[in-house]
C-alpha cells in the first residue's frame, strides 16, 4: 500500500566554489517524496518490515518504543538485507558483518563500511496512516578554512585512517588533513585481498575516488612512509625526506605479515597476503594453465581463505600448519573436522601439527618445501598466512608507550601517553568493551574503522569512549562463518548440525558466561549476540538450557 506524491523546487541551483582552499556547497534541488506505506497497526512493537515506495525503491520501516523510523533496506558495506539483521535500541545491525546504523539519522555507527543509509522522515496521520517523506541530499563533508592553521596528520592509508579523516571533516574540522599512505593507492577494501580469484582493478576496490578527497580537502600522500615521529617538535619525518608539522597526529599503520626465518624464504614465488600487490602477484604466478603446485602455510583465516580461493587454479593445493584441524584453535576439533572434510572434497590436502623448515629452489625460484615431519612437498608457489607484526618500528624513539610486541598502548579515547598523539586500528592495545574493558590488540577491519571514528571525534574534543564488540567473518567454499566477542574460552556448547556445517557455537568463561558466539550458515544469530553485548546485557549457560535461542527474541 502506498500513496505517492513528488515535489520539485528548481529555484535552488548547485553552488560549488573553491576559494582560498575552502569548499562550500548547497543542495541542487529541493526534491522530496511523500508516500503512505502502511497503517499504524501493521507493525508490532520492535518489528521491522520492508515496504515498496514506488519509483523510489524500498524502505525499511521499524517500530520501536511506539515510534516509527525509516531507513534504506541494504547495508552499505556489501548489501546485506537489514530486515534480517539484529534490531538494537535505536539502531539496526547488519546480519553479515556487524555494521550498525542509527534508525533516526541513518548514520553508520559501527563498521565495516563507509556510507550511511538514506533516511526518511516519518509521520502518522490522524487516520493512522504511516507517511514517509524524504529529502534527498548528499552528505556535506564540511570545508577547510584558509585562516585555520591547525593540522591533523594521519599516518596510515588504510580503513582506519580513511575513516578518521572523513569523521574529522564531516564533524566540522576546518584545518588541514593529511593522510600518509605507504601504498600507491587511495584507501581500499583490504578484506577482498585474501579472496584471490580473478584480477580486480584497484579502482573497483578503492572506497572513494580522488575527486571525493579533493572536494573534502583531504590530502593523501601516496607511496610515502613515516620514518620518525617527534612529539616534542610535533613533526613527522617521511621516507621522501620531507617533514610534516602537526597539531594532532593519528597513527594507524596496521600490521605487516609475519615471515618465518627458514632457509630459502627469499626465493621467488613466495608470497604474503596483505595488500593489493600481493593479490596481483599471486594471480600472475598461478597463471591459467593449472600447472602449479601450491603450498599454503597457516591453518587460520588468511591461510584457509587463500587456499579456498586459489585451489581451482592450481594443479595441487596443500595446507600446512601446527594446528590439529582447520581453525581448530578457534572452533575446536569437531567443527575443525567438518571444515577439513569440506576442503578435502575440493581436493585440498593437509599436513597438520608441523611446519616448514626449509624452502628449496632452482634458478632463484621455489620448487619444494621441507616439513618438520620429514615430508617434502612440491611447491611452485608458497603462500604465507602465519600471523603478523606491527608497523610501529618508527615509533621506538618517540617516547610513546608500547608493548614489547610493538602494540601502542592507548586510553579508552585512543590517546597515547603523549598528549595529541592518538593511535588506533590493528596496532592499538586498547580497552575492549565486550571484554570488561580489558586492553587487547585486535586486527580486523570493522574495529579499525570504528577506532578511526572514535579517534576523529576525540581529536575534535567530542569526548567519546570506545564501546564496540569485535566481529569477524570468513567465507570458505560458500560457507559463511561469523564470530562475535573475544576472550579465551573455558568451555563450549554447540547447537546444530556440525556435519552439514550449519551450527552455532557458544563460548563460555569459567563462570559460564557467554563471551563469544560463532555460527556457520545460521544468520543473524552472531549479530544478535553482538547487539546483546553492546546493550550491556549478559548471557549465561543456564539461559540456554530450555531454549538455546530464546534470548534472540529480544534482539
Coordinates of C-alpha atoms in Angstrom, one line a residue, residues 30-401:
X30 CA 14.7 20.6 -3.0
X31 CA 13.4 17.2 -4.1
X32 CA 11.3 15.1 -1.7
X33 CA 8.9 12.2 -1.9
X34 CA 5.8 11.6 0.2
X35 CA 4.2 8.2 0.4
X36 CA 1.8 6.4 2.7
X37 CA 3.2 2.9 3.1
X38 CA 1.1 1.2 5.7
X39 CA -1.3 1.5 8.7
X40 CA -0.1 2.2 12.2
X41 CA -1.1 -1.2 13.4
X42 CA 0.6 -3.1 10.5
X43 CA 3.8 -3.3 12.6
X44 CA 4.2 -4.7 16.0
X45 CA 6.5 -3.3 18.7
X46 CA 10.2 -4.0 17.8
X47 CA 9.3 -5.2 14.3
X48 CA 11.0 -4.4 11.0
X49 CA 9.4 -4.7 7.6
X50 CA 10.3 -3.7 4.1
X51 CA 7.8 -1.6 2.1
X52 CA 7.8 -0.6 -1.6
X53 CA 7.6 3.1 -2.2
X54 CA 7.2 3.1 -6.0
X55 CA 9.9 4.6 -8.2
X56 CA 12.0 5.4 -5.1
X57 CA 12.5 1.7 -4.4
X58 CA 12.0 0.2 -1.0
X59 CA 12.3 1.3 2.6
X60 CA 12.9 -0.5 5.9
X61 CA 10.3 0.6 8.4
X62 CA 10.9 0.0 12.1
X63 CA 8.5 0.4 15.1
X64 CA 10.2 0.9 18.4
X65 CA 9.0 2.4 21.7
X66 CA 5.8 3.3 19.9
X67 CA 7.6 5.4 17.3
X68 CA 8.4 4.7 13.6
X69 CA 11.7 5.0 11.8
X70 CA 12.5 4.5 8.2
X71 CA 15.9 3.9 6.5
X72 CA 17.4 2.2 3.5
X73 CA 17.0 -1.6 3.2
X74 CA 20.5 -2.7 2.5
X75 CA 23.8 -2.5 4.4
X76 CA 26.1 -0.1 2.7
X77 CA 29.0 -2.5 3.1
X78 CA 28.1 -5.5 0.9
X79 CA 24.4 -5.1 0.5
X80 CA 23.0 -7.4 3.2
X81 CA 19.3 -7.1 3.8
X82 CA 18.9 -5.3 7.1
X83 CA 15.4 -6.6 7.7
X84 CA 17.1 -10.0 8.6
X85 CA 19.6 -8.2 10.9
X86 CA 19.6 -7.5 14.7
X87 CA 17.4 -4.7 16.0
X88 CA 19.0 -2.8 18.9
X89 CA 18.0 0.2 20.8
X90 CA 17.7 2.8 18.1
X91 CA 19.8 1.0 15.6
X92 CA 20.0 -1.9 13.3
X93 CA 22.9 -4.3 12.9
X94 CA 23.9 -6.0 9.6
X95 CA 23.4 -9.7 9.7
X96 CA 26.5 -10.5 7.7
X97 CA 29.4 -8.4 9.1
X98 CA 28.0 -6.4 12.1
X99 CA 27.9 -2.9 10.7
X100 CA 25.4 -0.7 12.7
X101 CA 23.1 2.2 11.6
X102 CA 21.2 4.7 13.5
X103 CA 17.5 4.4 12.9
X104 CA 16.7 8.1 13.3
X105 CA 19.6 9.5 11.1
X106 CA 20.8 6.6 9.0
X107 CA 24.3 7.3 10.2
X108 CA 26.8 4.4 10.3
X109 CA 27.8 3.9 14.0
X110 CA 29.8 0.8 13.8
X111 CA 31.6 -0.8 10.9
X112 CA 32.7 -2.1 8.3
X113 CA 31.5 0.2 5.6
X114 CA 31.9 3.9 4.8
X115 CA 28.4 5.1 3.9
X116 CA 25.4 5.9 5.9
X117 CA 21.8 4.8 5.0
X118 CA 19.3 7.0 3.3
X119 CA 16.9 8.2 6.0
X120 CA 13.2 9.2 5.8
X121 CA 11.0 11.5 7.9
X122 CA 8.0 9.5 9.3
X123 CA 4.7 10.9 10.4
X124 CA 1.5 9.2 11.5
X125 CA -1.7 10.9 10.3
X126 CA -4.9 11.2 12.3
X127 CA -6.2 8.3 10.2
X128 CA -3.4 6.1 11.5
X129 CA -1.5 6.1 8.2
X130 CA 2.3 5.9 8.3
X131 CA 3.6 8.5 5.9
X132 CA 7.2 8.9 4.7
X133 CA 8.9 12.0 3.4
X134 CA 12.4 12.0 2.1
X135 CA 14.6 15.0 1.1
X136 CA 17.5 13.6 -0.9
X137 CA 20.8 15.3 -0.1
X138 CA 24.4 14.4 -0.5
X139 CA 26.2 14.4 2.8
X140 CA 28.1 17.7 3.4
X141 CA 31.7 16.8 4.1
X142 CA 32.4 20.2 5.6
X143 CA 35.1 22.6 4.4
X144 CA 38.6 23.8 5.1
X145 CA 39.1 27.4 6.2
X146 CA 42.4 29.0 5.0
X147 CA 42.7 31.0 8.2
X148 CA 42.8 27.8 10.3
X149 CA 46.4 26.7 10.7
X150 CA 45.6 23.6 12.7
X151 CA 46.8 20.3 11.1
X152 CA 46.0 16.7 11.7
X153 CA 48.4 14.2 10.2
X154 CA 47.1 10.6 9.8
X155 CA 49.8 8.0 9.5
X156 CA 48.3 5.1 7.6
X157 CA 46.2 5.0 4.5
X158 CA 44.0 2.0 5.4
X159 CA 40.4 1.9 6.5
X160 CA 41.1 3.3 10.0
X161 CA 43.0 6.4 8.7
X162 CA 40.4 7.0 6.0
X163 CA 37.5 6.8 8.5
X164 CA 39.3 9.2 10.8
X165 CA 39.8 11.7 8.0
X166 CA 36.1 11.5 7.0
X167 CA 35.0 11.9 10.6
X168 CA 37.1 14.9 11.1
X169 CA 35.9 16.7 8.0
X170 CA 32.3 15.6 8.4
X171 CA 32.2 16.7 12.0
X172 CA 33.4 20.2 11.3
X173 CA 37.2 20.3 11.4
X174 CA 38.4 23.3 9.4
X175 CA 42.2 22.7 9.4
X176 CA 44.5 20.7 7.2
X177 CA 44.1 16.9 7.0
X178 CA 47.0 14.9 5.5
X179 CA 47.0 11.1 5.2
X180 CA 50.4 9.4 4.8
X181 CA 49.8 6.2 2.8
X182 CA 52.5 3.6 2.4
X183 CA 50.9 2.1 -0.7
X184 CA 50.5 3.9 -4.0
X185 CA 46.7 3.7 -3.8
X186 CA 43.8 5.5 -2.2
X187 CA 42.2 3.6 0.8
X188 CA 40.7 0.4 -0.5
X189 CA 38.8 -2.7 0.7
X190 CA 41.6 -4.8 2.0
X191 CA 39.3 -7.6 3.1
X192 CA 38.9 -8.8 -0.5
X193 CA 42.7 -9.3 -0.9
X194 CA 42.7 -12.8 0.6
X195 CA 39.9 -13.8 -1.8
X196 CA 42.3 -14.4 -4.6
X197 CA 40.0 -15.3 -7.5
X198 CA 40.2 -13.0 -10.6
X199 CA 42.2 -9.8 -11.2
X200 CA 40.4 -6.8 -9.8
X201 CA 41.2 -3.2 -10.8
X202 CA 42.3 -1.2 -7.9
X203 CA 39.7 1.4 -8.8
X204 CA 37.0 -1.1 -8.0
X205 CA 38.5 -1.7 -4.6
X206 CA 39.1 1.9 -3.6
X207 CA 36.3 3.1 -1.3
X208 CA 36.5 6.7 -2.6
X209 CA 37.8 8.3 -5.8
X210 CA 40.3 11.1 -5.9
X211 CA 37.6 13.7 -6.6
X212 CA 36.0 12.8 -3.3
X213 CA 39.1 13.6 -1.3
X214 CA 39.8 16.7 -3.3
X215 CA 36.3 18.0 -2.7
X216 CA 36.7 17.3 1.0
X217 CA 40.2 18.9 1.1
X218 CA 41.8 15.8 2.4
X219 CA 45.4 15.5 1.1
X220 CA 46.7 11.9 0.6
X221 CA 50.5 11.4 0.2
X222 CA 50.7 8.0 -1.6
X223 CA 53.8 5.8 -1.7
X224 CA 55.3 7.5 1.4
X225 CA 56.1 6.2 4.8
X226 CA 56.6 7.8 8.2
X227 CA 60.2 7.1 9.3
X228 CA 60.2 9.0 12.6
X229 CA 57.8 10.8 14.9
X230 CA 59.0 13.7 17.1
X231 CA 56.2 14.6 19.6
X232 CA 58.5 17.4 21.2
X233 CA 58.5 19.4 17.9
X234 CA 55.3 17.9 16.6
X235 CA 56.9 16.8 13.3
X236 CA 56.5 13.6 11.3
X237 CA 59.6 12.6 9.2
X238 CA 58.8 11.0 5.8
X239 CA 60.6 8.5 3.6
X240 CA 60.8 11.1 0.9
X241 CA 62.9 13.3 3.1
X242 CA 60.2 15.8 3.9
X243 CA 58.8 16.8 7.3
X244 CA 55.2 17.3 8.2
X245 CA 54.2 19.5 11.1
X246 CA 51.1 18.6 13.0
X247 CA 48.8 19.9 15.8
X248 CA 47.5 16.3 16.3
X249 CA 48.6 13.0 14.9
X250 CA 46.6 9.8 14.5
X251 CA 48.7 6.6 14.0
X252 CA 47.0 3.7 12.2
X253 CA 49.8 1.9 10.4
X254 CA 48.4 -1.6 10.8
X255 CA 50.2 -4.9 10.5
X256 CA 52.8 -6.5 8.3
X257 CA 52.7 -10.2 7.6
X258 CA 55.0 -12.4 9.6
X259 CA 57.6 -14.2 7.5
X260 CA 59.2 -17.3 9.1
X261 CA 63.0 -17.4 9.4
X262 CA 63.8 -20.5 7.4
X263 CA 66.4 -21.3 4.7
X264 CA 65.2 -20.3 1.2
X265 CA 62.5 -18.0 2.4
X266 CA 63.8 -15.3 0.0
X267 CA 63.2 -17.4 -3.1
X268 CA 60.8 -16.0 -5.7
X269 CA 57.1 -17.1 -5.8
X270 CA 56.9 -16.9 -2.0
X271 CA 54.1 -14.5 -1.1
X272 CA 52.3 -13.0 1.8
X273 CA 48.7 -11.9 1.7
X274 CA 48.3 -8.3 2.9
X275 CA 47.9 -5.8 0.1
X276 CA 46.7 -5.3 -3.4
X277 CA 50.1 -6.0 -4.9
X278 CA 50.2 -9.4 -3.1
X279 CA 46.9 -10.4 -4.7
X280 CA 48.0 -9.4 -8.2
X281 CA 51.4 -11.1 -7.9
X282 CA 49.8 -14.4 -6.7
X283 CA 47.4 -14.4 -9.6
X284 CA 50.2 -13.8 -12.1
X285 CA 52.3 -16.6 -10.6
X286 CA 49.4 -19.0 -10.7
X287 CA 48.7 -18.3 -14.3
X288 CA 45.8 -20.0 -16.2
X289 CA 47.2 -23.4 -17.1
X290 CA 46.5 -25.1 -13.7
X291 CA 50.1 -26.4 -13.7
X292 CA 51.3 -25.1 -10.3
X293 CA 51.7 -27.0 -7.1
X294 CA 50.7 -24.6 -4.3
X295 CA 51.5 -24.8 -0.6
X296 CA 49.9 -22.6 2.0
X297 CA 51.4 -22.2 5.4
X298 CA 48.8 -21.4 8.0
X299 CA 45.5 -23.0 9.2
X300 CA 43.7 -19.9 10.3
X301 CA 41.5 -17.4 8.4
X302 CA 44.1 -15.9 6.0
X303 CA 45.7 -19.2 5.0
X304 CA 42.4 -21.0 4.6
X305 CA 40.8 -18.2 2.6
X306 CA 43.9 -18.1 0.3
X307 CA 43.7 -21.9 -0.2
X308 CA 40.0 -21.9 -0.9
X309 CA 40.2 -19.1 -3.5
X310 CA 43.3 -20.5 -5.3
X311 CA 42.6 -24.2 -5.4
X312 CA 40.6 -24.3 -8.7
X313 CA 43.5 -22.5 -10.5
X314 CA 46.2 -24.9 -9.1
X315 CA 47.5 -28.3 -10.0
X316 CA 47.6 -29.3 -6.3
X317 CA 46.9 -27.4 -3.1
X318 CA 48.3 -28.3 0.3
X319 CA 47.8 -26.5 3.6
X320 CA 50.5 -26.9 6.3
X321 CA 50.1 -25.8 9.9
X322 CA 50.7 -26.6 13.6
X323 CA 47.0 -26.9 14.5
X324 CA 45.3 -30.3 14.6
X325 CA 42.4 -29.2 12.3
X326 CA 41.5 -26.1 10.2
X327 CA 40.5 -23.3 12.6
X328 CA 40.8 -25.9 15.4
X329 CA 42.3 -23.5 17.9
X330 CA 39.2 -21.2 17.5
X331 CA 36.3 -23.7 17.0
X332 CA 37.6 -26.9 18.4
X333 CA 38.2 -30.4 16.9
X334 CA 34.7 -31.3 16.0
X335 CA 34.0 -28.3 13.8
X336 CA 37.6 -28.5 12.5
X337 CA 37.0 -32.0 11.2
X338 CA 33.9 -30.9 9.3
X339 CA 35.9 -28.0 7.8
X340 CA 38.7 -30.4 6.8
X341 CA 36.2 -32.6 5.1
X342 CA 34.8 -29.6 3.2
X343 CA 38.3 -28.7 2.0
X344 CA 39.3 -32.3 1.1
X345 CA 36.2 -32.7 -1.0
X346 CA 37.6 -29.8 -3.0
X347 CA 41.0 -31.6 -3.4
X348 CA 42.8 -29.6 -0.8
X349 CA 45.3 -31.7 1.2
X350 CA 46.6 -31.1 4.7
X351 CA 49.7 -31.6 6.8
X352 CA 48.8 -31.0 10.5
X353 CA 51.0 -30.5 13.6
X354 CA 54.0 -29.5 11.5
X355 CA 55.6 -26.5 9.8
X356 CA 58.0 -25.6 7.0
X357 CA 61.7 -25.9 7.9
X358 CA 63.3 -25.2 4.5
X359 CA 62.4 -23.9 1.0
X360 CA 64.3 -25.4 -1.9
X361 CA 64.7 -23.8 -5.3
X362 CA 66.3 -23.7 -8.7
X363 CA 67.4 -20.6 -10.6
X364 CA 66.0 -18.5 -7.7
X365 CA 62.5 -19.9 -7.9
X366 CA 60.9 -22.1 -5.2
X367 CA 60.5 -25.8 -6.2
X368 CA 59.7 -27.6 -2.9
X369 CA 59.4 -27.2 0.8
X370 CA 60.6 -29.5 3.6
X371 CA 58.5 -30.0 6.6
X372 CA 59.3 -30.7 10.3
X373 CA 57.5 -34.1 10.0
X374 CA 60.0 -35.2 7.4
X375 CA 57.8 -34.8 4.3
X376 CA 58.9 -32.8 1.2
X377 CA 56.2 -31.2 -0.9
X378 CA 56.5 -29.9 -4.5
X379 CA 55.9 -26.2 -4.4
X380 CA 55.8 -23.8 -7.4
X381 CA 54.1 -21.2 -5.1
X382 CA 54.2 -20.8 -1.3
X383 CA 51.6 -18.5 0.3
X384 CA 52.3 -17.5 3.9
X385 CA 49.5 -16.9 6.4
X386 CA 51.1 -17.3 9.8
X387 CA 50.2 -14.1 11.6
X388 CA 51.6 -10.6 11.6
X389 CA 53.7 -8.0 13.4
X390 CA 53.1 -4.2 13.8
X391 CA 54.3 -1.4 11.6
X392 CA 55.5 0.6 14.6
X393 CA 59.3 0.4 14.5
X394 CA 59.4 4.1 13.6
X395 CA 57.9 5.0 17.0
X396 CA 60.6 3.3 19.1
X397 CA 62.4 6.6 20.0
X398 CA 59.3 8.7 20.2
X399 CA 58.5 8.2 23.9
X400 CA 55.2 6.7 23.0
X401 CA 54.3 3.8 25.4

